[in-house]
mmCIF file of C-alpha atoms and ligand atoms in Angstrom:
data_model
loop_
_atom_site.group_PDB
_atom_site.id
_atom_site.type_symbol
_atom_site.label_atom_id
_atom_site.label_comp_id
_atom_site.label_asym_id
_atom_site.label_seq_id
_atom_site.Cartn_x
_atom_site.Cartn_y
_atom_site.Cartn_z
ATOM 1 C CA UNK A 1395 -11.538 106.159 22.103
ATOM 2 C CA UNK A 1396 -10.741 103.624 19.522
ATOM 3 C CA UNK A 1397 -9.637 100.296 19.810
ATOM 4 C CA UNK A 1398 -8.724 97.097 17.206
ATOM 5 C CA UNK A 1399 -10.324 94.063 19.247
ATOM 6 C CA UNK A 1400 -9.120 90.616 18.219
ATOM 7 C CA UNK A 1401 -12.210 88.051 18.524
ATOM 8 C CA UNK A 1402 -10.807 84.128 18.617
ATOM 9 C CA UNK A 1403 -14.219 82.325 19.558
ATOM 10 C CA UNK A 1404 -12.678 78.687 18.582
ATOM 11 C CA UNK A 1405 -13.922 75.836 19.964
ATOM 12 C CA UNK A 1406 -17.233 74.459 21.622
ATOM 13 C CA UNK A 1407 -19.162 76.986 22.906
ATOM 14 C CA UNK A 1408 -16.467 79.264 22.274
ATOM 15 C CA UNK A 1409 -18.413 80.852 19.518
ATOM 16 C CA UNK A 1410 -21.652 81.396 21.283
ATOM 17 C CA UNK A 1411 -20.028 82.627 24.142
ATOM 18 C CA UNK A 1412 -17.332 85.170 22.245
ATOM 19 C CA UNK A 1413 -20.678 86.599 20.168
ATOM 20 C CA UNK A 1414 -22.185 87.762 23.640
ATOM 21 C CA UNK A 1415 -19.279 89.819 24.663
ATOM 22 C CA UNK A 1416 -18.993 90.759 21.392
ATOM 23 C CA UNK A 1417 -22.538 92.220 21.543
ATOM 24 C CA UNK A 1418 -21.357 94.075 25.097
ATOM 25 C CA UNK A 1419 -18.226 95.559 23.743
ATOM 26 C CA UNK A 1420 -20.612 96.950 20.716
ATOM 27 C CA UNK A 1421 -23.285 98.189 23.905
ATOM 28 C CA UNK A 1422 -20.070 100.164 25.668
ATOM 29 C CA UNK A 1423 -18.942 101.358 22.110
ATOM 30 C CA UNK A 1424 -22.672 102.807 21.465
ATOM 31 C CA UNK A 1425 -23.574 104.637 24.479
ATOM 32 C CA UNK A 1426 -19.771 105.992 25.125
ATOM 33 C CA UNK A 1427 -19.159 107.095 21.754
ATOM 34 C CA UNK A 1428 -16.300 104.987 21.167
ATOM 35 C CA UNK A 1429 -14.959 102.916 18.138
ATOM 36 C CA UNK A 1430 -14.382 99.502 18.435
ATOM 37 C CA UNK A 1431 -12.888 97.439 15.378
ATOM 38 C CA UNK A 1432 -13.491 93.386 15.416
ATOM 39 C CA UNK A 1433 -11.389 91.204 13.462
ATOM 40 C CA UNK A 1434 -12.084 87.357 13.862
ATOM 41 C CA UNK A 1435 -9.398 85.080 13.716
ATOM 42 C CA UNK A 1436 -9.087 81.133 13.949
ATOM 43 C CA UNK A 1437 -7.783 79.185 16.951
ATOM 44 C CA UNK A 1438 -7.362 75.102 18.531
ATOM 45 C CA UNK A 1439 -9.411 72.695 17.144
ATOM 46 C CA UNK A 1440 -11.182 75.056 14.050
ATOM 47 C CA UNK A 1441 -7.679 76.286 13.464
ATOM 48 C CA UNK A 1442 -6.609 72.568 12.901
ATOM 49 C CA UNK A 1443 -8.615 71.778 10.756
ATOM 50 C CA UNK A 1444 -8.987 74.695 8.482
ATOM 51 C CA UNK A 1445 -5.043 75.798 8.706
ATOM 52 C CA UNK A 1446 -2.999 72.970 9.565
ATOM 53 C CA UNK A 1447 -2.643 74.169 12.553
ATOM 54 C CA UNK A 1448 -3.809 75.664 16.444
ATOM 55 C CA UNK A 1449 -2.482 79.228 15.528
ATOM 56 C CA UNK A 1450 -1.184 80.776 12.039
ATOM 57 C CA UNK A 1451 1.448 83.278 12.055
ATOM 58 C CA UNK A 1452 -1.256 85.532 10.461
ATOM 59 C CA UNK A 1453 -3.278 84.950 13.640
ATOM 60 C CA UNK A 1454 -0.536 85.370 16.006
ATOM 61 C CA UNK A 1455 0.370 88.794 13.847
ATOM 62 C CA UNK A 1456 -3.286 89.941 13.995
ATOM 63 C CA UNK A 1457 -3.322 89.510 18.307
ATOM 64 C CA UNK A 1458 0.221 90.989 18.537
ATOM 65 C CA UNK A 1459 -0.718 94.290 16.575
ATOM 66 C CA UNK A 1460 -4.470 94.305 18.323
ATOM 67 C CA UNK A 1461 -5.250 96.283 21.606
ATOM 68 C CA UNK A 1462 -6.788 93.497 23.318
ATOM 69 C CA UNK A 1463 -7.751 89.664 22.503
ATOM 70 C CA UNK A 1464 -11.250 88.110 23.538
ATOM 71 C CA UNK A 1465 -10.946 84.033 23.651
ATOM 72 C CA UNK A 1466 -13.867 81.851 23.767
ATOM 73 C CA UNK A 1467 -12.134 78.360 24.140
ATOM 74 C CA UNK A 1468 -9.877 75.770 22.842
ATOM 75 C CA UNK A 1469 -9.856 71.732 22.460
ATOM 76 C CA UNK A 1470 -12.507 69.314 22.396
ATOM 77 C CA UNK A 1471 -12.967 65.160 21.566
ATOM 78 C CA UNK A 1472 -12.456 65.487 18.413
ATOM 79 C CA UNK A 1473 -8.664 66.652 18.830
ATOM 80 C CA UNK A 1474 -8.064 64.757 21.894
ATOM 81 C CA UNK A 1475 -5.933 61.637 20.407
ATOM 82 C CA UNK A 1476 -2.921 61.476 22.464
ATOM 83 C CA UNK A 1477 -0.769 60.581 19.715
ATOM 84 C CA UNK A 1478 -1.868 63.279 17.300
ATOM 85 C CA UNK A 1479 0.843 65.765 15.983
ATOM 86 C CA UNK A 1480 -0.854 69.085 17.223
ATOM 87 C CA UNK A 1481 -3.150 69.772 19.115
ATOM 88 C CA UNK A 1482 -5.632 72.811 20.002
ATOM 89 C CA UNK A 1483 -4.217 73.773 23.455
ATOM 90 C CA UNK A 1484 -0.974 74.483 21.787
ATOM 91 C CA UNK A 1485 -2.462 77.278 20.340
ATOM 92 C CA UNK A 1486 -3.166 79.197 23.423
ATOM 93 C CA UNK A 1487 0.184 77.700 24.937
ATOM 94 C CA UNK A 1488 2.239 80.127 21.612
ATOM 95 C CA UNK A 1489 -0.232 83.026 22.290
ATOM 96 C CA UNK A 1490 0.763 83.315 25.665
ATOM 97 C CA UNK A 1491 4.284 82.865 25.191
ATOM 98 C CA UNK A 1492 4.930 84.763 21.716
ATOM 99 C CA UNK A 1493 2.403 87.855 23.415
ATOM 100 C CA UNK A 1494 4.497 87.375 26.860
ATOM 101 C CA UNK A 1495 1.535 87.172 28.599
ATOM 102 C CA UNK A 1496 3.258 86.617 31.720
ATOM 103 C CA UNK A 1497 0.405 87.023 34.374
ATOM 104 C CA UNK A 1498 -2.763 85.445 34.525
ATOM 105 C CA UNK A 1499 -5.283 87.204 36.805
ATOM 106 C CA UNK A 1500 -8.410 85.300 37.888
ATOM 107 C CA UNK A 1501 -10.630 86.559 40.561
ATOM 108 C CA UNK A 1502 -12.946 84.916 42.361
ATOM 109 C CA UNK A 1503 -16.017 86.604 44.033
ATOM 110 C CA UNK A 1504 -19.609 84.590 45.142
ATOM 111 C CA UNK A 1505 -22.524 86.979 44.315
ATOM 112 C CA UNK A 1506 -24.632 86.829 47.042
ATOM 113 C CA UNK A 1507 -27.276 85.146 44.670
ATOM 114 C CA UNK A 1508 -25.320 82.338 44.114
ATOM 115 C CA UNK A 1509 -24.357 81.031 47.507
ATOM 116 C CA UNK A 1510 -26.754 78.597 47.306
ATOM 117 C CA UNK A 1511 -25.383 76.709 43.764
ATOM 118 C CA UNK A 1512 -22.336 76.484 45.437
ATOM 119 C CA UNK A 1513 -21.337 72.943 46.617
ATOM 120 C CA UNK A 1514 -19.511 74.721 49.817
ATOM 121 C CA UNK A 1515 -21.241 76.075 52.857
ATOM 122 C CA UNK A 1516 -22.723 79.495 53.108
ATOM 123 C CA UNK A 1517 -21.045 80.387 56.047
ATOM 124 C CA UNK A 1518 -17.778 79.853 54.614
ATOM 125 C CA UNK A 1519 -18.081 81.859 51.408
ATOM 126 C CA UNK A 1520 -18.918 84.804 53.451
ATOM 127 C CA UNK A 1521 -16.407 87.736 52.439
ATOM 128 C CA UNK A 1522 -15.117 85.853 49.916
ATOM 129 C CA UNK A 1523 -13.106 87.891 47.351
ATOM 130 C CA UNK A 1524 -9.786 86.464 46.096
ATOM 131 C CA UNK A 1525 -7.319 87.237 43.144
ATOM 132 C CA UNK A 1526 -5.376 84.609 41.669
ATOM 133 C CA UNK A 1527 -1.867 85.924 39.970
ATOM 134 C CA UNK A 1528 -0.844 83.385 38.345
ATOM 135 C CA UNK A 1529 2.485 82.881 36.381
ATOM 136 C CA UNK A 1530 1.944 81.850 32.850
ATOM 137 C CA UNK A 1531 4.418 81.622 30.652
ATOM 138 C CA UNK A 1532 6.996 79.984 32.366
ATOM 139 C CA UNK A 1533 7.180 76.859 35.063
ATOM 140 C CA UNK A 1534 6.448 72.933 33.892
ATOM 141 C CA UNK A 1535 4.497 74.034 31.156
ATOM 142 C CA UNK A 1536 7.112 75.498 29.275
ATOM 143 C CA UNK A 1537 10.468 74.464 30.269
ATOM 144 C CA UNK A 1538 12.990 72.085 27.774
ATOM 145 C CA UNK A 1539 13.891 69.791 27.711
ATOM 146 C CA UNK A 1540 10.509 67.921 26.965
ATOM 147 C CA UNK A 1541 10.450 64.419 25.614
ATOM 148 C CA UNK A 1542 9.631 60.848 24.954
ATOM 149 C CA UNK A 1543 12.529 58.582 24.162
ATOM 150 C CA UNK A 1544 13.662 54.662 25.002
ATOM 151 C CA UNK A 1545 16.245 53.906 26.601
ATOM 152 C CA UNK A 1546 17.447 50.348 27.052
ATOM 153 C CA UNK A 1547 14.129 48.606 26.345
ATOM 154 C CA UNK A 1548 12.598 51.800 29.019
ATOM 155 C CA UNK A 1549 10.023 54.013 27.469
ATOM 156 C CA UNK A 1550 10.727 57.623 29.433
ATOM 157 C CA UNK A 1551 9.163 60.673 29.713
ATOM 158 C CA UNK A 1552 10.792 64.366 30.741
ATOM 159 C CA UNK A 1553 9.089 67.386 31.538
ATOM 160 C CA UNK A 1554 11.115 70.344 32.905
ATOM 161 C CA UNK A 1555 10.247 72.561 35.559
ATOM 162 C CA UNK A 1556 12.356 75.647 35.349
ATOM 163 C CA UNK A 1557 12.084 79.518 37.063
ATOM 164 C CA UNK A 1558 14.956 82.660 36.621
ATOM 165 C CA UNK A 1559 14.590 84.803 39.773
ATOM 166 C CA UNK A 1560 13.754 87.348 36.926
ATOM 167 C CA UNK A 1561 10.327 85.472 35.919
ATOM 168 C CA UNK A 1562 9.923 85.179 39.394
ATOM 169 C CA UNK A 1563 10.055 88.772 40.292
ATOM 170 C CA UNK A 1564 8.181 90.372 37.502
ATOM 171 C CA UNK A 1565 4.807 88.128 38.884
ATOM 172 C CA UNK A 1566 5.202 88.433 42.424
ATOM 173 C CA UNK A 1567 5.999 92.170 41.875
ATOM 174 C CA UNK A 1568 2.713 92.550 39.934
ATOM 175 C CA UNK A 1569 0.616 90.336 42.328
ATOM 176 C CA UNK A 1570 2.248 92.820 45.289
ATOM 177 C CA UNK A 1571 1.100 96.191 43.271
ATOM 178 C CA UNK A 1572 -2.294 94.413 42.901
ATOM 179 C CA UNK A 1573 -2.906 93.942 46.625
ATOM 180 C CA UNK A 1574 -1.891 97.610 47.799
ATOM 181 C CA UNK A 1575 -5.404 98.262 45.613
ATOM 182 C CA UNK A 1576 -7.003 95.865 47.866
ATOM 183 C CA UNK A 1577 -6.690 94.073 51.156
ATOM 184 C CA UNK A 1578 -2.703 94.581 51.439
ATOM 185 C CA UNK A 1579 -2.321 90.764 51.422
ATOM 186 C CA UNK A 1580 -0.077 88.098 49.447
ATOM 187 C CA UNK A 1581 -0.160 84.686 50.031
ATOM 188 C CA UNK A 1582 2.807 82.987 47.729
ATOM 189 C CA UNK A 1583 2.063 79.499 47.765
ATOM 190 C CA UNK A 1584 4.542 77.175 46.733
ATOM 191 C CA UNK A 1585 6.366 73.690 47.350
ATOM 192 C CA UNK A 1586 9.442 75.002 48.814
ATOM 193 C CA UNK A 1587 9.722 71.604 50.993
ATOM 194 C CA UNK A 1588 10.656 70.242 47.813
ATOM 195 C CA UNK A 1589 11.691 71.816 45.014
ATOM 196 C CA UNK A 1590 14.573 73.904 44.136
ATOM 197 C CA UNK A 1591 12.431 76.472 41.650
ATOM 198 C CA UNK A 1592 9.885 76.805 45.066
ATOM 199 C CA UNK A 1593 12.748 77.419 46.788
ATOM 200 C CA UNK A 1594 13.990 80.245 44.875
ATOM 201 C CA UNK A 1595 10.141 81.675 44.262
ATOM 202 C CA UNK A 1596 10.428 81.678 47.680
ATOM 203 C CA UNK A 1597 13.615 83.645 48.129
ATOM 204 C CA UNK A 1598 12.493 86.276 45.606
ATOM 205 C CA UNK A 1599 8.945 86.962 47.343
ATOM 206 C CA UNK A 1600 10.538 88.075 50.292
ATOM 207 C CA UNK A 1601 13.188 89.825 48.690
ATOM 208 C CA UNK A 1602 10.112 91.773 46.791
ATOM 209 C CA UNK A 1603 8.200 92.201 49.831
ATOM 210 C CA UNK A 1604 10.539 94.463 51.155
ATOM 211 C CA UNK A 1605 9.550 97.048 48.599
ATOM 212 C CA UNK A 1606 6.172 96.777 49.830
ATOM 213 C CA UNK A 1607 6.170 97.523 53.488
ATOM 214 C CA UNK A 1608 2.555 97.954 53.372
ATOM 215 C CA UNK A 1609 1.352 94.773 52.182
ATOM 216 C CA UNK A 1610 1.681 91.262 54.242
ATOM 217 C CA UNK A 1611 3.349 88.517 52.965
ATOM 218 C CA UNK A 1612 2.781 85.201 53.845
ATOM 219 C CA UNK A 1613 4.043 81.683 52.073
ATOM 220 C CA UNK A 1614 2.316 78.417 51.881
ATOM 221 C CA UNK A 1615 2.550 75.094 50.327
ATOM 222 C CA UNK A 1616 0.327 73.815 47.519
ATOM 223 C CA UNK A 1617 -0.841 71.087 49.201
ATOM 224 C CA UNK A 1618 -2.379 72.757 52.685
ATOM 225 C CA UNK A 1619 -3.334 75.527 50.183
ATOM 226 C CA UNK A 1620 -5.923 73.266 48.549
ATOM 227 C CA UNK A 1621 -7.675 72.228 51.948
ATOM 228 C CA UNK A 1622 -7.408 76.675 53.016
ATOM 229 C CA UNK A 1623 -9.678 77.092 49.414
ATOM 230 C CA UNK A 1624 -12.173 74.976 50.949
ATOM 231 C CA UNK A 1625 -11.840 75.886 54.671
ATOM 232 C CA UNK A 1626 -11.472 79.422 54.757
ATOM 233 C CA UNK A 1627 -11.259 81.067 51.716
ATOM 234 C CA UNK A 1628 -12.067 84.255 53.237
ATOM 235 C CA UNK A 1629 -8.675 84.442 54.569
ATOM 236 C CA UNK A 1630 -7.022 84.584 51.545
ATOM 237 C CA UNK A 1631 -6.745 88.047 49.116
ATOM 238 C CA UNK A 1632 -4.299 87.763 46.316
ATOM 239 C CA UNK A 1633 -2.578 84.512 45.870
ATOM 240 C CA UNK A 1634 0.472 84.478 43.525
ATOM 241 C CA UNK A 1635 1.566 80.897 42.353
ATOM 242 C CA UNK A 1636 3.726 79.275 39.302
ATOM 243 C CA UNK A 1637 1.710 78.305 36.158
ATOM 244 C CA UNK A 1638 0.976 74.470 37.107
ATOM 245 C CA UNK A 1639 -0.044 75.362 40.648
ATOM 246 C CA UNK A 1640 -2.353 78.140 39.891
ATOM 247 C CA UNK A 1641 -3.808 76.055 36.704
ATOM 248 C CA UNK A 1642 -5.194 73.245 39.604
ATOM 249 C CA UNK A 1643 -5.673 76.091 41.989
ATOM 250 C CA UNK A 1644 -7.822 78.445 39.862
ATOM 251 C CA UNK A 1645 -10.248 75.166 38.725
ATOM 252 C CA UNK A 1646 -10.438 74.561 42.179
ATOM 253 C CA UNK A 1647 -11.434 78.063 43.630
ATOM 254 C CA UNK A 1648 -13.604 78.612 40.684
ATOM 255 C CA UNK A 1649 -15.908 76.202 41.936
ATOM 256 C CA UNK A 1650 -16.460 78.478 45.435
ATOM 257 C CA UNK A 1651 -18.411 81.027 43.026
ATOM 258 C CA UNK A 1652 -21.634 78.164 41.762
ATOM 259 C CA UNK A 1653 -20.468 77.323 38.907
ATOM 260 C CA UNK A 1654 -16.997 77.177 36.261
ATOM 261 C CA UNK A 1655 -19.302 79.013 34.297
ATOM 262 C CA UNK A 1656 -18.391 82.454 36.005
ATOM 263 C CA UNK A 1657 -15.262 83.021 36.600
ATOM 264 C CA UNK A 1658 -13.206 85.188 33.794
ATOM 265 C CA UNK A 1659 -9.302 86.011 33.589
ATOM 266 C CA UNK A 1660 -6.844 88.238 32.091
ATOM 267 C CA UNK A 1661 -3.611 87.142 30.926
ATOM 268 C CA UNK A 1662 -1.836 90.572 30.857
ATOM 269 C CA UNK A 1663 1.625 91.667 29.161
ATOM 270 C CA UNK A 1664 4.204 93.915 30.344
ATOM 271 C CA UNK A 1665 2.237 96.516 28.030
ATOM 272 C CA UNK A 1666 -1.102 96.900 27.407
ATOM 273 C CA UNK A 1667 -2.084 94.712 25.223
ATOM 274 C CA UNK A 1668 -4.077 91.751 27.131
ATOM 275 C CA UNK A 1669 -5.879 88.386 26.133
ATOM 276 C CA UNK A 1670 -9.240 87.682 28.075
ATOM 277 C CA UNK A 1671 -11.231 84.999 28.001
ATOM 278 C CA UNK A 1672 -13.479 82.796 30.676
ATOM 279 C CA UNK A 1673 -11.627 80.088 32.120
ATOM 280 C CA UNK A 1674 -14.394 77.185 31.629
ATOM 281 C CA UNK A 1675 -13.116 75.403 28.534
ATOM 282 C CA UNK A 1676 -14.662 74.364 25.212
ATOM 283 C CA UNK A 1677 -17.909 72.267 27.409
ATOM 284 C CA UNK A 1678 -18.060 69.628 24.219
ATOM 285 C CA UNK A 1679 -21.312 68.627 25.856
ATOM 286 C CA UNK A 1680 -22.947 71.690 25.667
ATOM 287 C CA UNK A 1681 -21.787 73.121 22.813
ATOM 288 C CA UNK A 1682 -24.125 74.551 20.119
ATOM 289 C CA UNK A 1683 -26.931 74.060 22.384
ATOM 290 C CA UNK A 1684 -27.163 77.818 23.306
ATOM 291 C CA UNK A 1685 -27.366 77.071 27.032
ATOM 292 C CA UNK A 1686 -23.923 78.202 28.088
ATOM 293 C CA UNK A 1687 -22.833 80.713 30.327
ATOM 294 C CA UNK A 1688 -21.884 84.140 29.034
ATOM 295 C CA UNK A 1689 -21.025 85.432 32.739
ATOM 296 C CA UNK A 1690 -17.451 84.139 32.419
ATOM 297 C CA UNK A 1691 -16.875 85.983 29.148
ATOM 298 C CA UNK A 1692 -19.059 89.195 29.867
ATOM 299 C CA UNK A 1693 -16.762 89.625 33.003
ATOM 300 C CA UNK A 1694 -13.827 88.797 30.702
ATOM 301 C CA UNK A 1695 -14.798 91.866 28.811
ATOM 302 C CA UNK A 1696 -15.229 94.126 32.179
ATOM 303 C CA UNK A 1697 -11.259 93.187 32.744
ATOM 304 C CA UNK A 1698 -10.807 94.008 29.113
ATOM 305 C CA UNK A 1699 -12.026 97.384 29.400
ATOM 306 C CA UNK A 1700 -10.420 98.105 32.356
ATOM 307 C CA UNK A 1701 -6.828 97.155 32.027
ATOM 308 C CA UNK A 1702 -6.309 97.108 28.285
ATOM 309 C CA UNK A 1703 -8.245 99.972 27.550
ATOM 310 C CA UNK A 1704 -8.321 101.802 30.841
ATOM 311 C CA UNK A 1705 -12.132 102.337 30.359
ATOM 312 C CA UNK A 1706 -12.359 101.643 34.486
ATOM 313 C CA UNK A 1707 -16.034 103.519 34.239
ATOM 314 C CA UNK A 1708 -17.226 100.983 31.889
ATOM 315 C CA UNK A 1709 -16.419 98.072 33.377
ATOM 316 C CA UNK A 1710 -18.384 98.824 36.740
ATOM 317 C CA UNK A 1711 -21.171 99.267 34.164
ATOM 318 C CA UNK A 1712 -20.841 95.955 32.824
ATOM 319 C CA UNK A 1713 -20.125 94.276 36.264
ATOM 320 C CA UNK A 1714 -22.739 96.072 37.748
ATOM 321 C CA UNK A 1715 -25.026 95.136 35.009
ATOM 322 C CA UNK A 1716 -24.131 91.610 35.694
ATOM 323 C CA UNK A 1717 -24.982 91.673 39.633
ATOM 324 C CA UNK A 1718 -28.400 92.959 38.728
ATOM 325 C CA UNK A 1719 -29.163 90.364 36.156
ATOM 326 C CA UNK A 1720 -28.576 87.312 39.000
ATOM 327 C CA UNK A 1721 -30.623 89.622 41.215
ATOM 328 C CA UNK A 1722 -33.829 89.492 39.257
ATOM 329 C CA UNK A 1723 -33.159 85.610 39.213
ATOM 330 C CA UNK A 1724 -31.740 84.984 35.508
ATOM 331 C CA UNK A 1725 -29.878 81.738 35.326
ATOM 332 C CA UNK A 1726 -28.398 79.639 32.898
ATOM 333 C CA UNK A 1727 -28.580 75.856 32.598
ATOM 334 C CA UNK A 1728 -25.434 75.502 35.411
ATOM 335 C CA UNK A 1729 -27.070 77.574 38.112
ATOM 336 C CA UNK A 1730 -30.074 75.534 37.498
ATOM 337 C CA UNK A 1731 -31.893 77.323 35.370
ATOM 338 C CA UNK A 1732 -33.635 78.048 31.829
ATOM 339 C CA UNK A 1733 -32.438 81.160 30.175
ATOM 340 C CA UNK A 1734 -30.729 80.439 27.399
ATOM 341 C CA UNK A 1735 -27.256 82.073 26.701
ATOM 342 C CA UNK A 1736 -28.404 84.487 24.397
ATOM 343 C CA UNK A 1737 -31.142 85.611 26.919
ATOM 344 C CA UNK A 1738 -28.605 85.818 29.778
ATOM 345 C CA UNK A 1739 -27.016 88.361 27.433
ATOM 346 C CA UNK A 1740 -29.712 90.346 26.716
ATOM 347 C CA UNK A 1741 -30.672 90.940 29.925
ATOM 348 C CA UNK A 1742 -27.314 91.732 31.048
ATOM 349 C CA UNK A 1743 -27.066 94.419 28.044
ATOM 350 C CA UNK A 1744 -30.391 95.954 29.415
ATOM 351 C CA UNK A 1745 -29.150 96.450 32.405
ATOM 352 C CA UNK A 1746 -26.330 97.723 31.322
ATOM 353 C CA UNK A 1747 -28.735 100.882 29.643
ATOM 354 C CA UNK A 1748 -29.761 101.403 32.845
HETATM 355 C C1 IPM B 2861 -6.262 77.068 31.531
HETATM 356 C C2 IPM B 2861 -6.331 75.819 30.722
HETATM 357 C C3 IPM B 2861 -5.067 75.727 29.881
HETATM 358 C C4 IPM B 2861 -3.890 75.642 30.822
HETATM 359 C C5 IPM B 2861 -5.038 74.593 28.846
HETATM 360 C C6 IPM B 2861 -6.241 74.666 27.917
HETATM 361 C C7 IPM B 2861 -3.766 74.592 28.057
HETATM 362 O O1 IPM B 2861 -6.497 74.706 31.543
HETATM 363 O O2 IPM B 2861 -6.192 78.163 30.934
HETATM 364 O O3 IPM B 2861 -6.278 76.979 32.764
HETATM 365 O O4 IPM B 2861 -3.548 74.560 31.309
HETATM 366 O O5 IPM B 2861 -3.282 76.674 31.101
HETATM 367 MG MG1 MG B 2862 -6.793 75.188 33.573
#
């Protein structure tokens, strides 16, 4: 097949991370006879500097007529002033919304290997294997109005949380047609003892779940859901939430698997066209070191091939390839080792030949 593969590495180890999955896309490409064309583009904190701003309209043009996006990461120190005018996250924040990228998947899954890096028990990560659905384009982080004004000698602040039973559906639905694949379970968590757009997420998850006789719904609040990640995360399979709740949620569960340094995601469209990109961040301390992670990424680009370019085949490869890496002991600075992040990648892309 061929594909046109948007590459924004921005920020941090962003770059060093993006060129590893870069180097895996070209592996799958080689051995499967397919065509894969990289354009590079500018994002966040590079973006800002070079453009004027954390996405150009030629960036956001390039994504929108691409077949999939690969993100390294955004932000970082230098761009960190509170007062400044723009700043790198609102790059990503336009993506999302101008590619309505409406669901963010993030799945979390402990390699046996790595039970040991994590900071919870053993016993408890046991049959671990959850999906996150997140919503992402609407909620707190997008909702007007937004502001800073004074009023009567008050500085005040407003941000708006705000949910159509529409929004609502089109996640939930998704997160629903995701667990029939797996183990036929939703848990919708929520803060429907307080607010009014919980309230209605909650109302339109059950209204959904009767198309889904098959699959188990079950609702619970944001606040016991947080102690559940810790206690028994076992018991959970996919876990649909609004965009602030699964932002804290994901960082949270992400730390089950060892290390932030894992975990990828997919931020998926109502057509194919998907962004992926690890959810660690820009790591200003480690940048340009070479010591990062690529496991976050490299399994950003197994959910790449899968659901924007349906290559399901070649995504076991790469997963698979990924298992047997940790196996042989290969480990990266954060699961307290020494390879460095281009060997991590190597060895990954040998396994991947078999
Ligand atoms: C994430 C990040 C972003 C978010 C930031 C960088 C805007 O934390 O993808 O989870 O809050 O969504
Ligand atoms: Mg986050």
């Amino acid at each position: 097949m061929q594909a046109n593969i948007v590459l924004l590495p921005g920020d941090g180890i962003g770059p060093e991370v993006v060129a590893e999955g870069r180097q895996v896309l070209e592996a799958i490409a080689k051995s499967g006879g397919h065509t894969f064309n990289f354009t590079e583009h500018l994002i966040g904190g590079i973006a800002i500097d070079e453009q004027d701003t954390a996405l150009s309209d030629e960036t956001l043009e390039a994504c929108r007529a691409a077949d999939a996006v690969l993100l390294g990461a955004v932000g970082g120190p230098k761009w960190d002033d509170p007062s400044a005018a723009v700043r790198p996250e609102q790059g990503l924040l336009r993506l999302r919304q101008e590619l309505g990228l409406y669901a963010n998947l993030r799945p979390v899954k402990i390699f046996p290997e790595l039970v040991d890096s994590s900071p919870i028990r053993a016993d408890r990560l046991k049959d671990v294997d959850m999906l996150f659905v997140r919503e992402l384009t609407g909620g707190i982080y997008f909702g007007q109005p937004r502001l800073r004004e004074t009023v009567d000698g008050k500085t005040r602040a407003v941000d708006t949380m705000v949910y159509t039973d529409d929004e609502v559906r089109r996640v939930v639905r998704l997160a629903f047609q995701l667990a029939q694949k797996r183990r036929k379970k939703v848990t919708s968590v929520d803060k429907a003892n307080v607010l009014e757009t919980s309230r209605l997420w909650r109302t339109v998850a059950a209204e959904v779940a009767t198309d889904f006789p098959d699959v188990t719904l079950e609702n619970q609040l944001v606040d016991s859901a947080t102690m559940r990640l810790i206690q028994n995360p076992a018991s959970m399979d996919v876990i649909v939430t609004s965009n602030m709740f699964g932002d804290i949620l994901t960082d949270e569960a992400s730390v089950l698997a060892g290390s932030l340094g894992m975990s990828p995601s997919a931020s998926l469209s109502e057509g194919k066209l998907g962004l992926y990109e690890p959810i660690h961040g820009s790591a200003p301390d480690i940048a340009s070191k070479g010591i990062a992670n690529p496991i976050g990424t490299i399994m950003s680009v197994a959910m790449l091939l899968r659901n924007s370019l349906g290559l399901e085949a070649e995504a076991k490869v790469v997963e698979q390839a990924v298992a047997r890496a940790l196996e042989s002991g290969a480990r990266t600075a954060d699961l307290g080792g020494s390879h460095s992040t281009s060997e991590m990648g190597d060895l990954i892309r040998q396994e991947m030949a078999g």
